[in-house]
Short mmCIF file of C-alpha atoms in Angstrom, two decimals:
data_model
loop_
_atom_site.label_atom_id
_atom_site.label_comp_id
_atom_site.label_asym_id
_atom_site.label_seq_id
_atom_site.Cartn_x
_atom_site.Cartn_y
_atom_site.Cartn_z
CA MET A 20 14.27 24.50 -2.01
CA LYS A 21 17.15 23.73 -4.30
CA GLN A 22 18.82 20.43 -3.58
CA THR A 23 22.22 19.50 -4.89
CA ARG A 24 22.16 16.21 -6.76
CA SER A 25 25.02 14.00 -5.78
CA LYS A 26 26.04 11.21 -8.07
CA ILE A 27 27.67 8.16 -6.52
CA ALA A 28 30.47 6.59 -8.53
CA PHE A 29 29.77 2.89 -8.98
CA THR A 30 33.23 1.40 -8.98
CA PRO A 31 33.46 -2.21 -7.70
CA GLU A 32 35.35 -1.07 -4.60
CA SER A 33 32.78 1.51 -3.66
CA GLN A 34 30.00 -1.05 -4.07
CA GLU A 35 31.73 -3.39 -1.66
CA SER A 36 32.36 -0.70 0.88
CA LEU A 37 28.77 0.51 0.70
CA SER A 38 27.35 -2.86 1.67
CA MET A 39 29.95 -3.32 4.38
CA THR A 40 29.17 -0.19 6.32
CA GLY A 41 26.05 -1.85 7.69
CA LYS A 42 23.93 1.09 6.67
CA PRO A 43 20.76 0.48 4.71
CA VAL A 44 21.30 0.93 0.96
CA LEU A 45 18.45 2.44 -1.03
CA HIS A 46 18.07 1.56 -4.71
CA TYR A 47 15.97 3.94 -6.81
CA LEU A 48 16.21 6.68 -9.36
CA ASN A 49 17.40 10.13 -8.43
CA GLY A 50 14.04 11.49 -7.38
CA ARG A 51 11.25 11.25 -4.84
CA GLY A 52 8.76 8.76 -6.24
CA ARG A 53 7.91 5.90 -3.92
CA MET A 54 11.25 6.00 -2.15
CA GLU A 55 10.80 9.40 -0.57
CA SER A 56 8.61 8.18 2.32
CA ILE A 57 11.33 5.67 3.12
CA ARG A 58 13.99 8.39 3.15
CA TRP A 59 11.79 10.45 5.48
CA LEU A 60 11.24 7.59 7.91
CA LEU A 61 14.89 6.58 8.10
CA ALA A 62 15.89 10.21 8.54
CA ALA A 63 13.31 10.79 11.26
CA ALA A 64 14.55 7.68 13.05
CA GLY A 65 18.08 9.09 12.88
CA VAL A 66 19.30 6.25 10.68
CA GLU A 67 22.08 7.01 8.22
CA PHE A 68 21.64 5.43 4.84
CA GLU A 69 23.39 5.13 1.50
CA GLU A 70 21.80 5.43 -1.92
CA LYS A 71 22.49 3.82 -5.29
CA LEU A 72 20.55 5.98 -7.71
CA PHE A 73 20.25 4.95 -11.33
CA GLU A 74 20.15 7.59 -14.05
CA ASN A 75 18.83 5.71 -17.07
CA ARG A 76 17.04 2.63 -18.33
CA GLU A 77 20.25 0.64 -18.81
CA GLU A 78 21.30 1.01 -15.19
CA PHE A 79 17.82 0.01 -14.04
CA GLU A 80 17.90 -3.07 -16.24
CA LYS A 81 21.27 -4.04 -14.81
CA LEU A 82 19.75 -3.90 -11.35
CA ILE A 83 16.84 -6.09 -12.48
CA GLN A 84 19.23 -8.58 -14.00
CA GLY A 85 21.17 -8.69 -10.73
CA GLY A 86 18.26 -10.70 -9.32
CA THR A 87 17.71 -8.70 -6.14
CA LEU A 88 14.31 -7.29 -7.11
CA MET A 89 11.61 -9.81 -6.23
CA TYR A 90 9.10 -8.36 -8.72
CA GLY A 91 11.54 -6.52 -11.00
CA GLN A 92 10.52 -3.30 -9.27
CA VAL A 93 11.95 -0.59 -7.05
CA PRO A 94 12.04 0.73 -4.34
CA MET A 95 14.46 -1.81 -2.97
CA VAL A 96 16.33 -1.43 0.32
CA GLU A 97 19.23 -3.64 1.36
CA MET A 98 18.90 -3.87 5.10
CA ASP A 99 19.77 -6.41 7.79
CA GLY A 100 20.77 -9.02 5.23
CA MET A 101 17.54 -8.69 3.22
CA ASN A 102 16.73 -7.17 -0.16
CA LEU A 103 13.44 -5.59 0.84
CA VAL A 104 10.99 -4.51 -1.84
CA GLN A 105 7.44 -3.09 -1.73
CA THR A 106 7.18 0.34 -0.19
CA ARG A 107 4.84 -0.63 2.64
CA ALA A 108 6.86 -3.71 3.59
CA ILE A 109 9.96 -1.53 3.84
CA LEU A 110 8.22 1.22 5.80
CA ARG A 111 6.69 -1.24 8.25
CA TYR A 112 10.01 -2.92 8.88
CA ILE A 113 11.72 0.39 9.57
CA ALA A 114 8.86 1.68 11.73
CA ALA A 115 8.85 -1.46 13.88
CA LYS A 116 12.62 -1.60 14.17
CA TYR A 117 12.96 1.99 15.37
CA GLY A 118 9.97 2.13 17.71
CA LEU A 119 7.75 4.20 15.42
CA TYR A 120 4.91 1.69 15.11
CA GLY A 121 3.04 2.12 18.39
CA ARG A 122 3.31 0.13 21.58
CA ASN A 123 0.41 -2.27 21.14
CA LEU A 124 -1.97 -3.69 18.59
CA GLU A 125 -4.52 -0.91 18.93
CA GLU A 126 -1.92 1.83 18.34
CA GLN A 127 -0.61 -0.15 15.36
CA ALA A 128 -4.14 -0.18 13.91
CA TRP A 129 -4.52 3.61 14.25
CA ILE A 130 -1.12 4.18 12.69
CA ASP A 131 -1.99 1.84 9.82
CA MET A 132 -5.28 3.64 9.15
CA TYR A 133 -3.60 7.04 9.19
CA VAL A 134 -0.70 6.06 6.94
CA GLU A 135 -2.94 4.28 4.46
CA GLY A 136 -5.05 7.42 4.09
CA LEU A 137 -1.89 9.47 3.63
CA ARG A 138 -0.65 6.96 1.04
CA ASP A 139 -3.86 7.37 -0.98
CA LEU A 140 -3.43 11.14 -0.94
CA SER A 141 0.29 11.17 -1.64
CA ASP A 142 -0.14 8.77 -4.58
CA MET A 143 -2.64 11.17 -6.11
CA ILE A 144 -0.24 14.10 -5.64
CA MET A 145 2.70 12.06 -6.89
CA PHE A 146 0.96 11.14 -10.11
CA LEU A 147 -0.24 14.68 -10.93
CA PRO A 148 2.75 15.42 -13.20
CA LEU A 149 1.65 12.46 -15.32
CA SER A 150 -1.66 14.12 -16.21
CA LEU A 151 -2.45 14.73 -19.83
CA PRO A 152 -1.96 18.46 -20.50
CA GLU A 153 -5.67 19.04 -21.05
CA GLU A 154 -6.53 17.34 -17.75
CA LYS A 155 -3.79 18.91 -15.66
CA GLU A 156 -5.76 21.73 -14.12
CA MET A 157 -8.82 19.59 -13.47
CA ASN A 158 -6.75 16.88 -11.77
CA HIS A 159 -4.88 19.48 -9.75
CA ASP A 160 -8.15 20.96 -8.47
CA TYR A 161 -9.59 17.52 -7.80
CA VAL A 162 -6.61 16.38 -5.74
CA LEU A 163 -6.51 19.57 -3.70
CA HIS A 164 -10.24 19.34 -3.10
CA ARG A 165 -9.78 15.79 -1.86
CA ALA A 166 -6.91 16.83 0.37
CA MET A 167 -8.92 19.61 1.97
CA THR A 168 -12.26 17.82 2.33
CA ARG A 169 -11.50 14.15 2.80
CA PHE A 170 -8.01 13.84 4.22
CA PHE A 171 -6.83 16.90 6.14
CA PRO A 172 -10.01 17.15 8.22
CA VAL A 173 -9.28 13.67 9.59
CA TYR A 174 -5.83 14.58 10.85
CA GLU A 175 -6.94 18.00 12.07
CA LYS A 176 -9.68 16.31 14.09
CA ALA A 177 -7.30 13.68 15.47
CA LEU A 178 -4.90 16.32 16.75
CA ARG A 179 -7.70 18.51 18.05
CA ASP A 180 -9.53 15.68 19.85
CA ASN A 181 -6.58 13.93 21.44
CA LYS A 182 -5.01 17.27 22.45
CA GLN A 183 -1.56 15.81 21.95
CA HIS A 184 1.33 16.78 19.78
CA TYR A 185 1.31 13.45 17.99
CA LEU A 186 -1.31 11.47 16.13
CA VAL A 187 -1.04 8.25 18.13
CA GLY A 188 0.03 7.29 21.63
CA ASN A 189 1.40 10.68 22.63
CA ARG A 190 4.72 10.11 20.95
CA LEU A 191 6.28 10.32 17.52
CA SER A 192 5.27 7.54 15.15
CA TRP A 193 5.44 6.69 11.46
CA ALA A 194 2.04 8.41 11.06
CA ASP A 195 3.43 11.78 12.17
CA VAL A 196 6.43 11.56 9.87
CA GLN A 197 4.28 10.71 6.89
CA LEU A 198 1.75 13.42 7.74
CA LEU A 199 4.48 16.06 7.69
CA GLU A 200 5.80 14.72 4.40
CA VAL A 201 2.36 14.88 2.79
CA ILE A 202 1.60 18.35 4.20
CA LEU A 203 4.77 19.66 2.56
CA MET A 204 3.91 17.92 -0.73
CA ALA A 205 0.44 19.46 -0.68
CA GLU A 206 1.85 22.91 0.08
CA GLU A 207 4.05 22.62 -2.99
CA CYS A 208 0.82 22.28 -4.98
CA LYS A 209 -0.91 25.13 -3.17
CA ALA A 210 0.83 27.18 -0.53
CA SER A 211 -2.36 27.99 1.37
CA VAL A 212 -3.63 24.40 1.55
CA LEU A 213 -3.46 24.40 5.37
CA SER A 214 -5.55 27.49 5.85
CA GLY A 215 -8.53 26.39 7.92
CA PHE A 216 -6.47 23.74 9.69
CA PRO A 217 -4.84 25.42 12.68
CA HIS A 218 -3.83 22.18 14.38
CA LEU A 219 -2.12 20.94 11.23
CA GLN A 220 -0.27 24.23 10.94
CA ASP A 221 0.88 23.90 14.50
CA PHE A 222 1.79 20.24 13.92
CA LYS A 223 3.85 21.18 10.89
CA VAL A 224 5.87 23.75 12.79
CA ARG A 225 6.46 21.57 15.85
CA THR A 226 7.28 18.37 13.96
CA SER A 227 9.69 20.21 11.64
CA GLN A 228 11.65 21.21 14.71
CA ILE A 229 12.35 17.67 15.86
CA PRO A 230 16.16 17.51 15.44
CA THR A 231 16.37 14.51 13.09
CA ILE A 232 13.55 15.85 10.95
CA ASN A 233 14.92 19.36 10.99
CA ARG A 234 18.24 18.06 9.70
CA PHE A 235 16.47 16.27 6.87
CA LEU A 236 14.72 19.52 5.90
CA GLN A 237 18.03 21.38 5.49
CA PRO A 238 19.68 21.88 2.10
CA GLY A 239 22.26 19.17 1.40
CA SER A 240 20.28 16.36 3.04
CA GLN A 241 19.20 13.27 1.11
CA ARG A 242 15.71 14.69 0.66
CA LYS A 243 14.88 14.95 -3.02
CA PRO A 244 13.40 17.99 -4.81
CA PRO A 245 10.00 18.00 -6.52
CA LEU A 246 9.79 16.57 -10.01
CA ASP A 247 10.63 18.98 -12.82
CA ALA A 248 10.13 18.46 -16.55
CA GLU A 249 13.59 16.98 -17.03
CA SER A 250 13.30 14.46 -14.19
CA LEU A 251 9.82 13.50 -15.34
CA GLY A 252 11.25 12.70 -18.75
CA ILE A 253 13.97 10.55 -17.18
CA ALA A 254 11.47 8.75 -14.94
CA LYS A 255 9.17 7.99 -17.87
CA ASP A 256 12.10 6.65 -19.83
CA ILE A 257 13.28 4.44 -16.99
CA PHE A 258 9.91 3.10 -15.87
CA LYS A 259 8.20 3.28 -19.23
CA PHE A 260 4.83 4.56 -18.11
CA GLU A 261 2.56 6.65 -20.24
CA GLN A 262 1.25 10.07 -19.44
CA GLY A 263 -2.35 10.09 -18.40
CA MET A 264 -2.27 6.44 -17.41
CA PHE A 265 -2.32 6.73 -13.67
CA LEU A 266 -4.66 9.49 -12.90
CA LYS A 267 -7.35 7.91 -15.03
CA ASN A 268 -7.18 4.93 -12.74
CA MET A 269 -6.56 6.93 -9.60
CA SER A 270 -9.79 8.81 -9.65
CA THR A 271 -11.87 5.70 -10.14
CA VAL A 272 -9.99 3.32 -7.94
CA VAL A 273 -8.59 5.39 -5.13
CA ALA A 274 -11.08 8.13 -4.71
CA GLU A 275 -14.58 6.76 -4.75
CA TYR A 276 -14.15 3.05 -4.23
CA MET B 29 -17.53 -8.08 25.85
CA ALA B 30 -16.35 -9.56 22.61
CA GLY B 31 -18.97 -9.70 19.86
CA LYS B 32 -18.30 -10.94 16.39
CA PRO B 33 -16.58 -8.62 13.95
CA VAL B 34 -19.07 -6.84 11.67
CA LEU B 35 -18.09 -6.23 8.07
CA HIS B 36 -19.58 -3.26 6.20
CA TYR B 37 -19.44 -3.50 2.39
CA PHE B 38 -21.57 -4.33 -0.59
CA LYS B 39 -22.40 -7.96 -1.28
CA GLY B 40 -19.53 -8.80 -3.55
CA ARG B 41 -15.81 -9.49 -3.50
CA GLY B 42 -14.26 -6.08 -4.14
CA ARG B 43 -11.82 -4.97 -1.48
CA MET B 44 -13.48 -6.89 1.35
CA GLU B 45 -13.00 -10.43 0.09
CA CYS B 46 -9.41 -10.85 1.30
CA ILE B 47 -10.62 -9.84 4.76
CA ARG B 48 -13.39 -12.45 4.67
CA TRP B 49 -10.81 -15.05 3.67
CA LEU B 50 -8.44 -14.16 6.50
CA LEU B 51 -11.14 -14.19 9.17
CA ALA B 52 -12.45 -17.50 7.87
CA ALA B 53 -8.97 -19.05 7.79
CA ALA B 54 -8.42 -17.86 11.37
CA GLY B 55 -11.66 -19.60 12.36
CA VAL B 56 -13.31 -16.31 13.32
CA GLU B 57 -17.06 -16.03 12.84
CA PHE B 58 -18.19 -12.70 11.48
CA GLU B 59 -21.36 -10.81 10.57
CA GLU B 60 -21.97 -8.67 7.54
CA LYS B 61 -24.04 -5.55 6.92
CA PHE B 62 -24.44 -5.09 3.20
CA LEU B 63 -24.72 -1.72 1.48
CA ASP B 64 -27.49 -2.03 -1.07
CA SER B 65 -27.80 1.57 -2.21
CA PRO B 66 -25.87 4.87 -2.39
CA GLU B 67 -28.00 6.02 0.56
CA ASP B 68 -26.66 3.20 2.72
CA LEU B 69 -23.09 4.37 2.10
CA GLU B 70 -24.00 8.01 2.68
CA LYS B 71 -25.67 7.15 5.96
CA LEU B 72 -22.61 5.28 7.18
CA ALA B 73 -20.39 8.18 6.17
CA LYS B 74 -22.62 10.75 7.87
CA ASP B 75 -22.67 8.62 11.04
CA GLY B 76 -18.98 9.32 11.38
CA SER B 77 -18.23 5.61 11.12
CA LEU B 78 -15.92 5.86 8.14
CA MET B 79 -12.63 7.64 8.72
CA PHE B 80 -12.16 8.50 5.05
CA GLN B 81 -15.80 8.12 3.94
CA GLN B 82 -14.87 4.77 2.44
CA VAL B 83 -15.48 1.08 2.94
CA PRO B 84 -14.32 -1.62 3.69
CA MET B 85 -15.02 -0.96 7.34
CA VAL B 86 -14.85 -3.61 10.04
CA GLU B 87 -16.20 -3.16 13.55
CA ILE B 88 -13.89 -5.18 15.77
CA ASP B 89 -12.84 -4.92 19.43
CA GLY B 90 -14.61 -1.60 19.90
CA MET B 91 -12.94 0.00 16.86
CA ARG B 92 -14.21 0.89 13.42
CA LEU B 93 -11.27 -0.12 11.27
CA VAL B 94 -10.98 1.14 7.70
CA GLN B 95 -8.36 0.69 4.97
CA THR B 96 -7.94 -2.85 3.75
CA ARG B 97 -4.31 -3.24 4.83
CA ALA B 98 -4.94 -1.81 8.30
CA ILE B 99 -7.75 -4.32 8.77
CA LEU B 100 -5.71 -7.24 7.45
CA ASN B 101 -2.73 -6.30 9.64
CA TYR B 102 -4.92 -6.15 12.74
CA ILE B 103 -6.56 -9.52 12.11
CA ALA B 104 -3.28 -11.21 11.20
CA THR B 105 -1.55 -9.92 14.34
CA LYS B 106 -4.45 -10.71 16.64
CA TYR B 107 -4.82 -14.27 15.39
CA ASN B 108 -1.13 -15.04 15.17
CA LEU B 109 -0.89 -15.29 11.42
CA TYR B 110 1.85 -12.69 10.97
CA GLY B 111 5.04 -14.65 11.59
CA LYS B 112 7.14 -14.93 14.72
CA ASP B 113 9.47 -11.93 14.37
CA ALA B 114 10.29 -8.79 12.39
CA LYS B 115 12.14 -10.60 9.63
CA GLU B 116 9.30 -13.06 9.03
CA ARG B 117 6.91 -10.11 9.02
CA ALA B 118 9.07 -8.39 6.42
CA LEU B 119 8.91 -11.43 4.13
CA ILE B 120 5.18 -11.79 4.72
CA ASP B 121 4.69 -8.13 3.87
CA MET B 122 6.81 -8.32 0.71
CA TYR B 123 4.87 -11.31 -0.54
CA THR B 124 1.48 -9.93 0.54
CA GLU B 125 2.04 -6.57 -1.14
CA GLY B 126 2.81 -8.29 -4.44
CA ILE B 127 -0.40 -10.29 -4.12
CA LEU B 128 -2.35 -7.11 -3.37
CA ASP B 129 -0.81 -5.46 -6.44
CA LEU B 130 -1.95 -8.41 -8.55
CA THR B 131 -5.43 -8.27 -7.01
CA GLU B 132 -5.52 -4.57 -7.84
CA ILE B 133 -4.85 -5.30 -11.51
CA MET B 134 -7.70 -7.82 -11.42
CA LEU B 135 -9.97 -5.18 -9.88
CA GLN B 136 -9.04 -2.77 -12.67
CA VAL B 137 -10.22 -5.33 -15.21
CA VAL B 138 -13.53 -5.73 -13.41
CA ILE B 139 -14.29 -2.00 -13.30
CA SER B 140 -12.77 -1.04 -16.64
CA PRO B 141 -14.87 0.47 -19.43
CA PRO B 142 -15.65 -2.15 -22.11
CA ASP B 143 -13.28 -0.68 -24.70
CA GLN B 144 -10.29 -1.06 -22.38
CA ARG B 145 -11.09 -4.53 -21.05
CA GLU B 146 -9.20 -6.61 -23.56
CA ALA B 147 -5.99 -4.62 -23.13
CA LYS B 148 -6.27 -4.85 -19.36
CA ILE B 149 -6.90 -8.61 -19.42
CA SER B 150 -3.83 -8.97 -21.58
CA LEU B 151 -1.76 -6.95 -19.12
CA LEU B 152 -3.16 -9.00 -16.22
CA LYS B 153 -2.22 -12.32 -17.83
CA ASP B 154 1.22 -11.02 -18.69
CA LYS B 155 1.97 -9.83 -15.16
CA THR B 156 0.48 -12.99 -13.64
CA LYS B 157 2.61 -15.41 -15.59
CA ASN B 158 5.79 -13.35 -15.94
CA ARG B 159 6.04 -11.39 -12.71
CA TYR B 160 3.96 -12.75 -9.86
CA LEU B 161 3.55 -16.51 -10.19
CA PRO B 162 7.26 -17.04 -10.90
CA ALA B 163 8.16 -14.98 -7.83
CA TYR B 164 6.09 -17.15 -5.47
CA GLU B 165 7.11 -20.40 -7.13
CA LYS B 166 10.71 -19.33 -6.57
CA VAL B 167 10.09 -18.70 -2.87
CA LEU B 168 8.63 -22.18 -2.40
CA LYS B 169 11.46 -23.73 -4.38
CA SER B 170 14.09 -21.92 -2.33
CA HIS B 171 13.14 -23.58 0.96
CA GLY B 172 11.05 -26.57 -0.12
CA GLN B 173 8.62 -26.03 2.76
CA ASP B 174 4.86 -26.38 2.80
CA TYR B 175 4.22 -22.73 3.63
CA LEU B 176 5.64 -19.52 2.22
CA VAL B 177 7.18 -18.21 5.45
CA GLY B 178 8.49 -19.77 8.62
CA ASN B 179 7.41 -23.34 7.89
CA ARG B 180 3.92 -22.76 9.24
CA LEU B 181 0.65 -21.20 8.15
CA THR B 182 0.64 -17.42 7.99
CA ARG B 183 -1.65 -14.86 6.38
CA VAL B 184 0.28 -14.86 3.13
CA ASP B 185 -0.54 -18.51 2.39
CA ILE B 186 -4.23 -17.56 2.60
CA HIS B 187 -3.78 -14.46 0.42
CA LEU B 188 -1.90 -16.55 -2.12
CA LEU B 189 -4.52 -19.29 -2.23
CA GLU B 190 -7.23 -16.69 -2.79
CA VAL B 191 -5.40 -15.10 -5.71
CA LEU B 192 -4.49 -18.48 -7.23
CA LEU B 193 -8.19 -19.31 -7.34
CA TYR B 194 -8.81 -16.01 -9.17
CA VAL B 195 -6.03 -16.82 -11.62
CA GLU B 196 -7.69 -20.16 -12.22
CA GLU B 197 -11.02 -18.44 -12.88
CA LEU B 198 -9.30 -16.17 -15.39
CA ASP B 199 -7.42 -18.91 -17.22
CA SER B 200 -6.50 -22.21 -15.61
CA SER B 201 -3.62 -22.79 -18.03
CA LEU B 202 -1.74 -19.93 -16.32
CA LEU B 203 -1.02 -22.21 -13.36
CA ALA B 204 0.34 -25.08 -15.46
CA PRO B 205 4.06 -24.14 -15.32
CA PHE B 206 4.03 -23.80 -11.52
CA PRO B 207 3.95 -27.19 -9.78
CA LEU B 208 4.81 -25.91 -6.32
CA LEU B 209 2.05 -23.31 -6.44
CA LYS B 210 -0.42 -25.96 -7.52
CA ALA B 211 0.66 -28.16 -4.62
CA LEU B 212 0.32 -25.28 -2.16
CA LYS B 213 -3.12 -24.55 -3.54
CA SER B 214 -4.22 -28.12 -2.80
CA ARG B 215 -2.66 -28.22 0.63
CA ILE B 216 -4.06 -24.92 1.90
CA SER B 217 -7.49 -25.70 0.42
CA SER B 218 -7.60 -28.82 2.60
CA LEU B 219 -7.04 -27.04 5.89
CA PRO B 220 -10.29 -27.41 7.87
CA ASN B 221 -11.23 -23.72 8.17
CA VAL B 222 -10.34 -23.06 4.55
CA LYS B 223 -12.17 -26.14 3.32
CA LYS B 224 -15.28 -24.96 5.14
CA PHE B 225 -15.00 -21.51 3.55
CA LEU B 226 -14.72 -23.10 0.11
CA GLN B 227 -18.02 -24.96 0.53
CA PRO B 228 -21.25 -23.59 -0.93
CA GLY B 229 -23.22 -21.63 1.64
CA SER B 230 -20.18 -19.95 3.22
CA GLN B 231 -19.70 -16.17 3.20
CA ARG B 232 -17.37 -16.40 0.24
CA ASN B 233 -18.52 -14.44 -2.82
CA PRO B 234 -18.72 -15.70 -6.41
CA PRO B 235 -17.05 -13.85 -9.31
CA VAL B 236 -18.69 -10.52 -9.91
CA ASN B 237 -21.36 -10.38 -12.60
CA ALA B 238 -22.41 -7.44 -14.77
CA LYS B 239 -25.42 -6.67 -12.57
CA GLN B 240 -23.23 -6.45 -9.45
CA ILE B 241 -20.81 -4.12 -11.21
CA GLU B 242 -23.70 -1.82 -12.06
CA GLU B 243 -24.89 -1.88 -8.45
CA ALA B 244 -21.39 -1.15 -7.22
CA ARG B 245 -21.10 1.72 -9.70
CA LYS B 246 -24.22 3.29 -8.24
CA ILE B 247 -23.19 2.84 -4.63
CA PHE B 248 -19.59 3.90 -5.06
CA LYS B 249 -20.19 6.40 -7.85
CA PHE B 250 -17.51 5.36 -10.31
#
């Protein structure tokens, strides 16, 4: 799906007016990365948000020097008077605020388990473009194998066993939103990845039709396209990570440990 | 019927140690079933006890919880160590996630192949003294209180103490420029439940040794 890339003009006036609208302001580069789950969750909750997307290393350094990044890292979301950093902290805050985090401690625990599993899988998919060329195909196969044998069966079983349209508590939660996001990411790697998972296929169709989510899936929304070679180059320049670095660690740390 | 939580892991720190710390700090007695061999892990996985075929796993309140953060969140909420409202939780989460990132870097050092160790230790020391310790010192300085969030003990004070002890094991000079962190370390260490956990004979684990790493490699196949 081709997305148009909108560039926000950072004049002093527009910066003031952005923070005064009361909408959350997302700070990241112009791409999915670790911010995409946050975009999904806000969108699913029907929350309008603004974005300040940096295009190069200099703009990122300016943000760091501004002192709003607790660890010098993004994602960062300005929301309710806070400069929130750390993806999970941000997601949890949004989920709780908009009633997407279950109704009791037990439901919270199930949601946490489900989203943590999805985070492990989505990190692996996210870091695939950073594979060394000679490892690309092997990593690709490994991640898809993991998706289809370790992760998807869990969610398929959950939907099958609880006979509901949602993973937890018979209503939409953070876990459902993230599951849809990860299903779509996996399908971008291999279109037939859901074959053998009828409940996930059904889930995908139904959840995509939820009005707020459906809107987010339309062209022109704030959803970002998959990484291409050019954006990967920009991301590497901004964040200064080396190719091959992550997936070496991923397979030891995330997968088997 | 409330039995004690049962922790399933190998006998070492790894990804279970922060959970042991939190339970201990909350004054919750717990049991442990140690995985001694690859077969033990396979059996647990085949039982259907492990949602993603992985440990840590904690049996608690009729559930088999997996995923370190899910387990920590449950314990913290249940035992009132997660702040009083959403904003305190947000701060606790921001600080905790940074600590977990730092712990992850430490774990990478432990499991790294020998030829990469030195580089990883260097990276760890750099991040510790330039990114993480300054961030937490700054938080304490900003409000001048005895605890990181909400002027009372929460989970993040425990997580921070744990990681400060690991920093000390790595290189005690790293803590020197951070007086408020040193003071917090002393204060939290003296809390009765924590003090007990720090005594010999508790369920706390020592730093991993080469033999344990080899055992873990066999069990977890890395």
